Coordinates of C-alpha atoms in Angstrom, one line a residue:
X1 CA 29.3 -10.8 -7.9
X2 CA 29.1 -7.3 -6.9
X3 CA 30.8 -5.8 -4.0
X4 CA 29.5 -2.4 -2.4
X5 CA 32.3 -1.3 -0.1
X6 CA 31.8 1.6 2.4
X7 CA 30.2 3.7 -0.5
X8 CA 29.6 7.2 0.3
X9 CA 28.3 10.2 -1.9
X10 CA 27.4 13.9 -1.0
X11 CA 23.7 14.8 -1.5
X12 CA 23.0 16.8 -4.6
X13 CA 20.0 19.0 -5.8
X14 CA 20.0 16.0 -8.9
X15 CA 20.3 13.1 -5.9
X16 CA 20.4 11.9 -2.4
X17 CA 23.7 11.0 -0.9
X18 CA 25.0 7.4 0.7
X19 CA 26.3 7.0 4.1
X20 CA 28.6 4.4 4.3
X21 CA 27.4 1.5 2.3
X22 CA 28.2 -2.2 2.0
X23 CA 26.4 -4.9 0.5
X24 CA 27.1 -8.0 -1.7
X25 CA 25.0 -9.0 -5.2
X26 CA 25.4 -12.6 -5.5
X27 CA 25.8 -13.1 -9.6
X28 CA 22.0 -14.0 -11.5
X29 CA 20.5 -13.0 -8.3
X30 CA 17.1 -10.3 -8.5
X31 CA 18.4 -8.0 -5.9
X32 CA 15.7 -5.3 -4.6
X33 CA 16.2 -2.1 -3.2
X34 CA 13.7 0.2 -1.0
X35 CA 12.7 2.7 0.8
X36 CA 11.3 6.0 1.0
X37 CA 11.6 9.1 -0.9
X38 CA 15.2 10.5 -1.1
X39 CA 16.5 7.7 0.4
X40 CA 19.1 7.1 -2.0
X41 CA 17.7 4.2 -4.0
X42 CA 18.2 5.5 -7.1
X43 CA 21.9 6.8 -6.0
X44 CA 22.7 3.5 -5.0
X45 CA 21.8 2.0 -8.7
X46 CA 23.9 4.5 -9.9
X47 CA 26.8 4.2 -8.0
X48 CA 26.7 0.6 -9.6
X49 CA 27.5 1.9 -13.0
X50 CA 29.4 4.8 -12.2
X51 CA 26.8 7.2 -13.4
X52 CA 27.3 8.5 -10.6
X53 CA 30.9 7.7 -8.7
X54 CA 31.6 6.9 -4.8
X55 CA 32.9 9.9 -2.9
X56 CA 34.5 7.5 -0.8
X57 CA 34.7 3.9 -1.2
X58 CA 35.0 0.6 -3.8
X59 CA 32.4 -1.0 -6.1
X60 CA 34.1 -4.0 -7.3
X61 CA 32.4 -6.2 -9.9
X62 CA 33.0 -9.7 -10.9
X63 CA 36.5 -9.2 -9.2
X64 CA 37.4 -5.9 -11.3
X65 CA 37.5 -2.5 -9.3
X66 CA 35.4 0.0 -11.4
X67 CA 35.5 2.7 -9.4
X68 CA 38.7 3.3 -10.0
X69 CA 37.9 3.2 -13.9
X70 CA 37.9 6.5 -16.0
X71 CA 37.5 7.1 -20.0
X72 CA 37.9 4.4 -22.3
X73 CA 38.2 1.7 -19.6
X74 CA 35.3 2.7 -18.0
X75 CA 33.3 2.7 -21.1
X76 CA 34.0 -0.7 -21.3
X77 CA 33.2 -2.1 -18.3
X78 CA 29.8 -0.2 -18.4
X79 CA 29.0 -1.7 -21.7
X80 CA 28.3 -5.1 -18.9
X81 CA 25.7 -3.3 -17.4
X82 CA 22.1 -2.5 -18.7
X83 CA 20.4 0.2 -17.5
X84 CA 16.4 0.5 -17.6
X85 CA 15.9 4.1 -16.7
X86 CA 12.7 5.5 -15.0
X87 CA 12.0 7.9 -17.2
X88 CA 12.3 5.6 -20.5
X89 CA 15.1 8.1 -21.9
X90 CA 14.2 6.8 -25.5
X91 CA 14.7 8.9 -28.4
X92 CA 12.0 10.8 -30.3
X93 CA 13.8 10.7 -33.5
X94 CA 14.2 6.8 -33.9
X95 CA 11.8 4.5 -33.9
X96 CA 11.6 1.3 -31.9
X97 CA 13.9 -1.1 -33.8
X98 CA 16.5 2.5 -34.1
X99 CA 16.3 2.9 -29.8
X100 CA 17.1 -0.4 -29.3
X101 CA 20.2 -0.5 -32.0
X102 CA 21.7 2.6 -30.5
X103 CA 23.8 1.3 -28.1
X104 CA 25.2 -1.5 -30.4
X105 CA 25.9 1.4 -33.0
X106 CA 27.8 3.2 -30.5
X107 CA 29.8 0.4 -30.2
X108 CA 30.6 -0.5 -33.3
X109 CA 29.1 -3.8 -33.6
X110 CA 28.9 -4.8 -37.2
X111 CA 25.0 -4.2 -39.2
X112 CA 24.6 -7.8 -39.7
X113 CA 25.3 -8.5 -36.2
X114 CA 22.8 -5.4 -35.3
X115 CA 20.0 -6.9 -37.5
X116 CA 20.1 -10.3 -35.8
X117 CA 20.3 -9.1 -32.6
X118 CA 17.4 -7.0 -32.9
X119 CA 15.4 -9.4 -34.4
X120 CA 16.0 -11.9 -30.9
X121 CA 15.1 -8.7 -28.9
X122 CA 11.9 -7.9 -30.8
X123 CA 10.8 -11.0 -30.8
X124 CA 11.5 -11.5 -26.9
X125 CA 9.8 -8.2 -25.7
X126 CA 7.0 -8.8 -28.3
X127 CA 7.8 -5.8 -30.1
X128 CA 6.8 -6.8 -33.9
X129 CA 3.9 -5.0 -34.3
X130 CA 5.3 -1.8 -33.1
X131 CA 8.9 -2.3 -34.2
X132 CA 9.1 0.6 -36.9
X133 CA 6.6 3.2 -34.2
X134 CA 8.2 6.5 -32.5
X135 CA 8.4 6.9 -29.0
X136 CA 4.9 9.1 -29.3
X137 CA 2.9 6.3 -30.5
X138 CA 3.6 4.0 -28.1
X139 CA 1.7 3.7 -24.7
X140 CA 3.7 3.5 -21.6
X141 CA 4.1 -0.2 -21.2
X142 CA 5.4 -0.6 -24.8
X143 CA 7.6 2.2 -23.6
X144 CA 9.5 -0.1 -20.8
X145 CA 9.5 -2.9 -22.7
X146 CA 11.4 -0.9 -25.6
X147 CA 13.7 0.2 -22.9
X148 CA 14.4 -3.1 -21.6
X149 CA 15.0 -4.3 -24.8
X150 CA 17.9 -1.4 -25.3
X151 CA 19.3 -2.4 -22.2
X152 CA 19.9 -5.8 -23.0
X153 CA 21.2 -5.1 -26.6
X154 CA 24.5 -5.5 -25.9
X155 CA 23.9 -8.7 -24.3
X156 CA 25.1 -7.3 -20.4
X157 CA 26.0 -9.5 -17.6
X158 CA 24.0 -6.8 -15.4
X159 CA 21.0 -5.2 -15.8
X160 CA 19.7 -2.1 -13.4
X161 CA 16.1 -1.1 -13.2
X162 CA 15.2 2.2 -11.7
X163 CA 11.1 1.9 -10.9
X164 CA 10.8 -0.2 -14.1
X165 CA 7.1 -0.1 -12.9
X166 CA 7.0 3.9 -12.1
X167 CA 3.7 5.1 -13.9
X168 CA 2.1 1.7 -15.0
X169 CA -1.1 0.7 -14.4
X170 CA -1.7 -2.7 -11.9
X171 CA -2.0 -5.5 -15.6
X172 CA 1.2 -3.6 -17.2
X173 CA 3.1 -3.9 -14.1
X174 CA 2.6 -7.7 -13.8
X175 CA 3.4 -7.7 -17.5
X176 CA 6.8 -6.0 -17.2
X177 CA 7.8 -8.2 -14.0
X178 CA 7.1 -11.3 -15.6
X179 CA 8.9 -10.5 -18.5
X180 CA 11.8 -9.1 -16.1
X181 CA 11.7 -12.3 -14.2
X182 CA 12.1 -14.3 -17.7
X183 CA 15.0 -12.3 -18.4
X184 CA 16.5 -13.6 -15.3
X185 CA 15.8 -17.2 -15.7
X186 CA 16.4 -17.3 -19.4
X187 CA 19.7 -15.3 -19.8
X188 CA 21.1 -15.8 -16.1
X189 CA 21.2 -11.8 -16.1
X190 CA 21.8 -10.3 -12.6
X191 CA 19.4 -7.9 -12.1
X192 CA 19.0 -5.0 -9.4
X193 CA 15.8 -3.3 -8.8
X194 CA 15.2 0.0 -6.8
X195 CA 11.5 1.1 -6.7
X196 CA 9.1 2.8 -4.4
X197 CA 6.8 0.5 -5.2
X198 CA 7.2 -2.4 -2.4
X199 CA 5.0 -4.4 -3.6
X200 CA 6.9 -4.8 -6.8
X201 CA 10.1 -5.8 -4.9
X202 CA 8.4 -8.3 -3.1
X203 CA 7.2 -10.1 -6.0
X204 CA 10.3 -10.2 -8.0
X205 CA 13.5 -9.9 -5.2
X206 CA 15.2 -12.4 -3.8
X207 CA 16.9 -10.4 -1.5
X208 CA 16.2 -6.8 -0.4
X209 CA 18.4 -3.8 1.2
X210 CA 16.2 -0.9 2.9
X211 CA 17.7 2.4 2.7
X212 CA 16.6 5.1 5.3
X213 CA 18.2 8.6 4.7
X214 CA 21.3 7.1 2.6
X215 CA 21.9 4.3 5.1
X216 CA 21.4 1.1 4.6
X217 CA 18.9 -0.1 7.6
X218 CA 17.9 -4.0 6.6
X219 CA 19.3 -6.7 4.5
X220 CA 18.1 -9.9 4.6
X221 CA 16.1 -12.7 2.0
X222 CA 13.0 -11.4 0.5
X223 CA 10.5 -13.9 2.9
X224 CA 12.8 -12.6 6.3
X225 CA 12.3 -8.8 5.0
X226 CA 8.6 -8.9 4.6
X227 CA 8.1 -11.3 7.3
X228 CA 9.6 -10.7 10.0
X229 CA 11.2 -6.7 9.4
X230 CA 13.1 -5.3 12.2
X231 CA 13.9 -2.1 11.7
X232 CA 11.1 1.1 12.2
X233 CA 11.5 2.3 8.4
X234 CA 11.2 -1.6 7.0
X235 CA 7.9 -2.4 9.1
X236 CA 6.7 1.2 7.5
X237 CA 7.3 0.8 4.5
X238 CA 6.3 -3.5 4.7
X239 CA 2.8 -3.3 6.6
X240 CA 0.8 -2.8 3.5
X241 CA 2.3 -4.9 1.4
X242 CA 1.6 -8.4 3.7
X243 CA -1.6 -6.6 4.3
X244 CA -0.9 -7.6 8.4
X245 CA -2.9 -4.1 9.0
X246 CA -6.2 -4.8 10.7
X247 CA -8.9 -3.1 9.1
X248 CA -9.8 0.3 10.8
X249 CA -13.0 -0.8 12.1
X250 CA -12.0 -3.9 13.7
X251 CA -9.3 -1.8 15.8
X252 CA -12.1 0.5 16.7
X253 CA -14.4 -2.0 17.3
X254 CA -11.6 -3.8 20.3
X255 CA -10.7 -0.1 21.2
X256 CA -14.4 1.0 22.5
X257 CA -14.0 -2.7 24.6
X258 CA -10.8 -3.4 25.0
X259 CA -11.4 -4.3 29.1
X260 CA -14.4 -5.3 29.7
X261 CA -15.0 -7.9 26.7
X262 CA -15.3 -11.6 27.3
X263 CA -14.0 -12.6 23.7
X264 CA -10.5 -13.0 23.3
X265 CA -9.2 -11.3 19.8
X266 CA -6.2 -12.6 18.7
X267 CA -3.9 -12.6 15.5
X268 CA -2.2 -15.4 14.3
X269 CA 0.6 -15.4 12.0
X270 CA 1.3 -18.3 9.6
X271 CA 5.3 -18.7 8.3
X272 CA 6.7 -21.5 6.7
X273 CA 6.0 -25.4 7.2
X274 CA 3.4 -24.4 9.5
X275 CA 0.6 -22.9 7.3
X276 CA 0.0 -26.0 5.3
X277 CA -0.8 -27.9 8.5
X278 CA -4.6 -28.2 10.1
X279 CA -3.3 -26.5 13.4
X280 CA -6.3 -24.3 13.5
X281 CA -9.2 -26.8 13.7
X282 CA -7.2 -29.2 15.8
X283 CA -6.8 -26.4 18.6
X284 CA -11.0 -26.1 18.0
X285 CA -11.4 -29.3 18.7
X286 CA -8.9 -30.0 21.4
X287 CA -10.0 -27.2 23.9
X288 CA -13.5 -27.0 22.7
X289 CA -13.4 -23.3 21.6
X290 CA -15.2 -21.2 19.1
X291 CA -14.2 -19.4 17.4
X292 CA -14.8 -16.3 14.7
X293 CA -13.0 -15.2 12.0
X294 CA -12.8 -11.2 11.7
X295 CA -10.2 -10.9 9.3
X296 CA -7.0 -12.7 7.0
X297 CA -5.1 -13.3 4.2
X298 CA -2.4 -15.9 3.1
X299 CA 0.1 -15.5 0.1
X300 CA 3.1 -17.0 -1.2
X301 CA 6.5 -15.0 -0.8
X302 CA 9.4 -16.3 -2.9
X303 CA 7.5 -19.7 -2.6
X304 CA 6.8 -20.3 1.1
X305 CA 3.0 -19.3 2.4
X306 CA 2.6 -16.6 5.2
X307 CA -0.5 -15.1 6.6
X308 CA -2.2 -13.7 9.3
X309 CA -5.6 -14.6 10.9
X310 CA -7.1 -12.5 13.4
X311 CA -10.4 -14.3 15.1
X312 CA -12.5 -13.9 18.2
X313 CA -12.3 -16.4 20.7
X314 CA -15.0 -17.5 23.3
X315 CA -14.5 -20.2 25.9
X316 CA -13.3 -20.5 29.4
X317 CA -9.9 -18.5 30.2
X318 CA -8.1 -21.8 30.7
X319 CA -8.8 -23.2 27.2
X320 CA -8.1 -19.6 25.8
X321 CA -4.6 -19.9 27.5
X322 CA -4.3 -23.3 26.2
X323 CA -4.8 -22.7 23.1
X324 CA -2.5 -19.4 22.8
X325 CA 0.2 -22.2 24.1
X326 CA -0.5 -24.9 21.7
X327 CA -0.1 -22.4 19.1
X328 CA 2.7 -21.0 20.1
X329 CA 4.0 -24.7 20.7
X330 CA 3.6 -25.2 16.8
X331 CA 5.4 -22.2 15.8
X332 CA 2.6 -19.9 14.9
X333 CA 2.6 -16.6 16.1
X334 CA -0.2 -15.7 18.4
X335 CA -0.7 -11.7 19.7
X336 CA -3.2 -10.6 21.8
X337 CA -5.0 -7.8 20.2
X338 CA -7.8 -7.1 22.8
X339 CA -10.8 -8.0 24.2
X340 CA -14.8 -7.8 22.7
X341 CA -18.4 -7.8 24.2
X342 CA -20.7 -10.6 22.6
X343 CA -22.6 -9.3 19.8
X344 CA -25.7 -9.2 21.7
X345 CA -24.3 -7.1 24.4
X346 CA -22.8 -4.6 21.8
X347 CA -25.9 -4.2 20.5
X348 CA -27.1 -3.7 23.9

């Protein structure tokens, strides 16, 4: 368990400053942070491992009050937690297999107990066939995977990612989160992710915090983040990544006929229970509509389906009511977009 209590920090040329944050990280939980430039995601991380320490305020993990930690103590307590930094930091001198034993030399451990723990890693991250390659050799992807592989040398209870993804092309970056994910499920690691990249978040998180300006905005499950955001800045930053955004020339084509259009354009929104059930053809059926499909998508967040479905509509106004209630009835969301000639009379 981690505990964020009121932490505050003072901006910095080197990093943007927290306003009063407080948050719980429930232990082997994959915790996501986001939000804009400068919003203090990366802060936040760091404030986690006292890389950078709390003007004001606690962070309290697994019971123990490190912010009150200095020197040797606090070396100690940080050895818990892994760090995966965004820009690799791996040394140009060693090769792979030396990067990832650093941290254990530093420590102490005994070679034998190096060697075997490096072979586990290498193995794990897939790293044999680049194992005794410098930093310069290696592509990014092999990069992150090295560093992932140093943060987890001394087998840490923790593990903090700061845009593990940053720079990564769309295959590499599924690579690296399934492996992240795997790290989760096969060591019970917690792990907490900051990234600009929301998309990434909402394919690995379980829960999400959205910072705006060092202040934490949102907080809530990953599926109740992306589904059903309520602050400005979450919506923002959330719209592409559900794809819910109607295509630019569907709004243009309900703009130039918004009033005067006979077909209904509406957008319905799947969640839960509800988009595995045939609502959709038995609301055809039972008002004797018809109906066009313009534009949707369903996916799967943390394991539950949501979508959105926007369609034209064309029927008399009291089965278009009808079946805006019988949606509605079934919990489906059902918004009015506008209003469409025919296609014969737009051509006209």
């Amino acid at each position: 368990m981690i505990v964020i209590d009121r932490v505050c920090t003072l901006p910095s040329p080197q990093a943007a400053g927290l306003k009063t944050v407080s948050l719980h990280i429930t232990k082997g939980e994959v915790f996501g942070i986001i939000g804009r430039a400068g919003a203090g995601k990366s802060t936040l991380l760091r404030c986690i491992n006292m890389l950078v320490r709390p003007d004001t305020g606690r962070i309290v993990v697994d019971g123990r009050d490190i912010s009150t930690l200095s020197g040797h103590a606090l070396r100690l307590a940080q050895r818990e937690i892994g760090m995966v930094f965004e820009r690799y930091n791996l040394l140009s001198s060693r090769t792979v297999r030396g990067n990832i034993a650093l941290p254990l030399e530093l420590n102490g451990v005994h070679k034998a107990a190096i060697l075997a723990r490096l072979n586990v890693l290498i193995d794990l991250m897939d790293l044999a066939e680049i194992e005794k390659a410098y930093p310069s050799e290696l592509s990014a992807g092999q990069k992150r995977r090295v560093g992932l592989a140093r943060a987890l040398a001394a087998n840490p209870k923790m593990l903090l990612c700061d845009d593990p993804t940053s720079g990564l092309d769309q295959e590499t970056t599924k690579s690296i989160l399934s492996l992240t994910k795997a790290i989760n499920s096969a060591f019970g690691v917690t792990i907490v992710l900051a990234s600009k990249d929301v998309q990434v978040v909402k394919e690995i998180a379980d829960r999400v915090a959205v910072l705006e300006q060092g202040e934490l905005v949102e907080l809530g499950s990953t599926f109740d983040v992306f589904t059903k955001p309520a602050h400005e800045t979450t919506q923002r930053l959330v719209r592409n990544a559900t794809r819910s955004e109607m295509p630019e020339f569907l709004n243009v084509r309900i703009g130039t006929s918004r009033a005067a259009g006979e077909h209904l354009v509406i957008r319905i929104t799947f969640t839960g229970p509800a988009a595995n059930e045939p609502i959709i053809s038995e609301m055809v059926r039972r008002f004797n509509l018809s109906f066009n499909i313009l534009y949707g998508h369903i996916e799967y967040i943390q394991g539950a389906p949501y979508g959105s479905l926007a369609v034209e509509m064309s029927g008399s106004e009291g089965a278009k009511q009808a079946a805006l209630d019988f949606l509605r009835a079934n919990n489906l969301k059902a918004e009015i977009l506008g209003r469409v000639c025919a296609p014969d009379h737009a051509a006209a």
